[in-house]
Amino acid sequence: MKCFLLFFFLTTNCMGQVLTSKAEKLQKKNLQQYHAIETFAFKKWRSNDLKRVKEINDQVEAFLEVRRLVFRNFALDPACLAAVNKHSAKSKRKNPFHNPTVDWKKVLFDLQSILANKRN
């Protein structure tokens, strides 16, 4: 019985450590961006694999939504760059989007706030 419970516990924990299809797609199509997000998640959750993978999935989702918003409305481009700079530390990378310190969830929140204020 103890072996069964241990096996059940291990399998349920392992099932939660899976990248979403969007994260896997970004990993294949834009490795630099994925690596930056992965580095951000590692720095935030070094020893917690479950939270690290969840953070990667959440950050990828936020990044893709930011990209969609900017492509939809190019007027957001300066606001997006300002939000990226606001929610990241300085980086040696030329492309600010590949900065491994960007918190894409906060960038998305800022852009959504700007859009909400424009509607009002």
Tab-separated table of C-alpha atoms in Angstrom:
chain	number	residue	atom	x	y	z
A	1	MET	CA	0.000	0.000	0.000
A	2	LYS	CA	2.828	2.416	0.836
A	3	CYS	CA	4.432	1.718	-2.540
A	4	PHE	CA	1.164	2.497	-4.291
A	5	LEU	CA	0.797	5.811	-2.456
A	6	LEU	CA	4.402	6.739	-3.206
A	7	PHE	CA	3.925	5.859	-6.881
A	8	PHE	CA	0.669	7.861	-7.008
A	9	PHE	CA	2.340	10.873	-5.375
A	10	LEU	CA	5.308	10.783	-7.750
A	11	THR	CA	3.189	10.410	-10.893
A	12	THR	CA	0.865	13.278	-9.979
A	13	ASN	CA	3.835	15.549	-9.273
A	14	CYS	CA	5.583	14.609	-12.510
A	15	MET	CA	2.463	15.262	-14.552
A	16	GLY	CA	2.479	18.909	-13.455
A	17	GLN	CA	5.969	19.487	-14.854
A	18	VAL	CA	5.021	19.710	-18.517
A	19	LEU	CA	5.505	22.594	-20.894
A	20	THR	CA	2.396	23.757	-22.698
A	21	SER	CA	2.186	23.355	-26.459
A	22	LYS	CA	2.711	27.124	-26.810
A	23	ALA	CA	5.918	26.937	-24.776
A	24	GLU	CA	7.167	23.997	-26.817
A	25	LYS	CA	6.343	25.827	-30.037
A	26	LEU	CA	8.214	28.942	-28.886
A	27	GLN	CA	11.148	26.734	-27.903
A	28	LYS	CA	11.305	25.346	-31.448
A	29	LYS	CA	10.644	28.580	-33.357
A	30	ASN	CA	12.356	31.237	-31.225
A	31	LEU	CA	14.994	29.584	-29.078
A	32	GLN	CA	16.580	32.865	-27.954
A	33	GLN	CA	13.268	34.146	-26.595
A	34	TYR	CA	12.477	30.828	-24.958
A	35	HIS	CA	15.934	30.693	-23.383
A	36	ALA	CA	15.492	34.195	-21.938
A	37	ILE	CA	12.161	33.159	-20.389
A	38	GLU	CA	13.652	29.907	-19.119
A	39	THR	CA	16.531	31.823	-17.496
A	40	PHE	CA	14.062	34.208	-15.832
A	41	ALA	CA	12.110	31.244	-14.416
A	42	PHE	CA	15.283	29.534	-13.227
A	43	LYS	CA	16.469	32.626	-11.382
A	44	LYS	CA	13.062	32.990	-9.726
A	45	TRP	CA	12.482	29.325	-8.771
A	46	ARG	CA	15.930	27.701	-8.704
A	47	SER	CA	15.140	24.585	-6.708
A	48	ASN	CA	11.412	24.180	-7.364
A	49	ASP	CA	10.869	22.364	-10.662
A	50	LEU	CA	7.069	22.562	-10.533
A	51	LYS	CA	7.007	26.318	-10.031
A	52	ARG	CA	9.792	26.837	-12.563
A	53	VAL	CA	7.887	25.034	-15.335
A	54	LYS	CA	4.672	26.837	-14.381
A	55	GLU	CA	6.554	30.140	-14.515
A	56	ILE	CA	7.899	29.290	-17.979
A	57	ASN	CA	4.389	28.472	-19.195
A	58	ASP	CA	2.928	31.654	-17.668
A	59	GLN	CA	5.725	33.859	-19.029
A	60	VAL	CA	5.416	32.332	-22.528
A	61	GLU	CA	1.663	32.945	-22.454
A	62	ALA	CA	2.198	36.574	-21.390
A	63	PHE	CA	4.945	37.111	-23.985
A	64	LEU	CA	2.743	35.769	-26.789
A	65	GLU	CA	-0.134	38.000	-25.682
A	66	VAL	CA	2.167	41.060	-25.593
A	67	ARG	CA	3.386	40.225	-29.079
A	68	ARG	CA	-0.191	39.810	-30.301
A	69	LEU	CA	-1.252	43.162	-28.807
A	70	VAL	CA	1.694	44.999	-30.361
A	71	PHE	CA	1.169	43.410	-33.784
A	72	ARG	CA	-2.495	44.331	-33.595
A	73	ASN	CA	-1.828	47.930	-32.604
A	74	PHE	CA	1.614	49.230	-33.581
A	75	ALA	CA	0.955	52.413	-31.607
A	76	LEU	CA	1.633	50.274	-28.512
A	77	ASP	CA	5.209	49.644	-29.607
A	78	PRO	CA	6.756	52.564	-27.631
A	79	ALA	CA	4.647	51.668	-24.591
A	80	CYS	CA	5.744	48.071	-24.906
A	81	LEU	CA	9.413	49.024	-24.986
A	82	ALA	CA	8.896	51.300	-21.991
A	83	ALA	CA	7.190	48.474	-20.080
A	84	VAL	CA	9.953	46.030	-21.007
A	85	ASN	CA	12.570	48.472	-19.728
A	86	LYS	CA	10.532	49.159	-16.588
A	87	HIS	CA	10.139	45.478	-15.690
A	88	SER	CA	13.654	44.262	-16.402
A	89	ALA	CA	17.214	44.839	-15.359
A	90	LYS	CA	19.886	46.043	-17.766
A	91	SER	CA	21.188	43.382	-20.091
A	92	LYS	CA	24.112	43.054	-22.480
A	93	ARG	CA	21.795	41.690	-25.155
A	94	LYS	CA	21.048	43.975	-28.091
A	95	ASN	CA	17.416	42.878	-28.376
A	96	PRO	CA	15.553	44.000	-25.228
A	97	PHE	CA	13.012	41.216	-25.730
A	98	HIS	CA	15.727	38.598	-25.240
A	99	ASN	CA	16.658	40.073	-21.868
A	100	PRO	CA	16.434	37.211	-19.338
A	101	THR	CA	15.192	39.543	-16.603
A	102	VAL	CA	11.950	40.659	-18.308
A	103	ASP	CA	8.810	39.810	-16.361
A	104	TRP	CA	6.349	39.388	-19.227
A	105	LYS	CA	3.357	39.136	-16.895
A	106	LYS	CA	4.053	42.669	-15.619
A	107	VAL	CA	4.652	43.972	-19.161
A	108	LEU	CA	1.315	42.493	-20.241
A	109	PHE	CA	-0.428	44.069	-17.258
A	110	ASP	CA	0.965	47.496	-18.173
A	111	LEU	CA	-0.130	47.193	-21.812
A	112	GLN	CA	-3.591	46.010	-20.831
A	113	SER	CA	-3.864	48.965	-18.449
A	114	ILE	CA	-2.912	51.370	-21.249
A	115	LEU	CA	-5.528	49.831	-23.533
A	116	ALA	CA	-8.176	49.984	-20.817
A	117	ASN	CA	-7.433	53.673	-20.179
A	118	LYS	CA	-7.686	54.448	-23.916
A	119	ARG	CA	-11.142	52.857	-24.032
A	120	ASN	CA	-12.407	54.993	-21.128
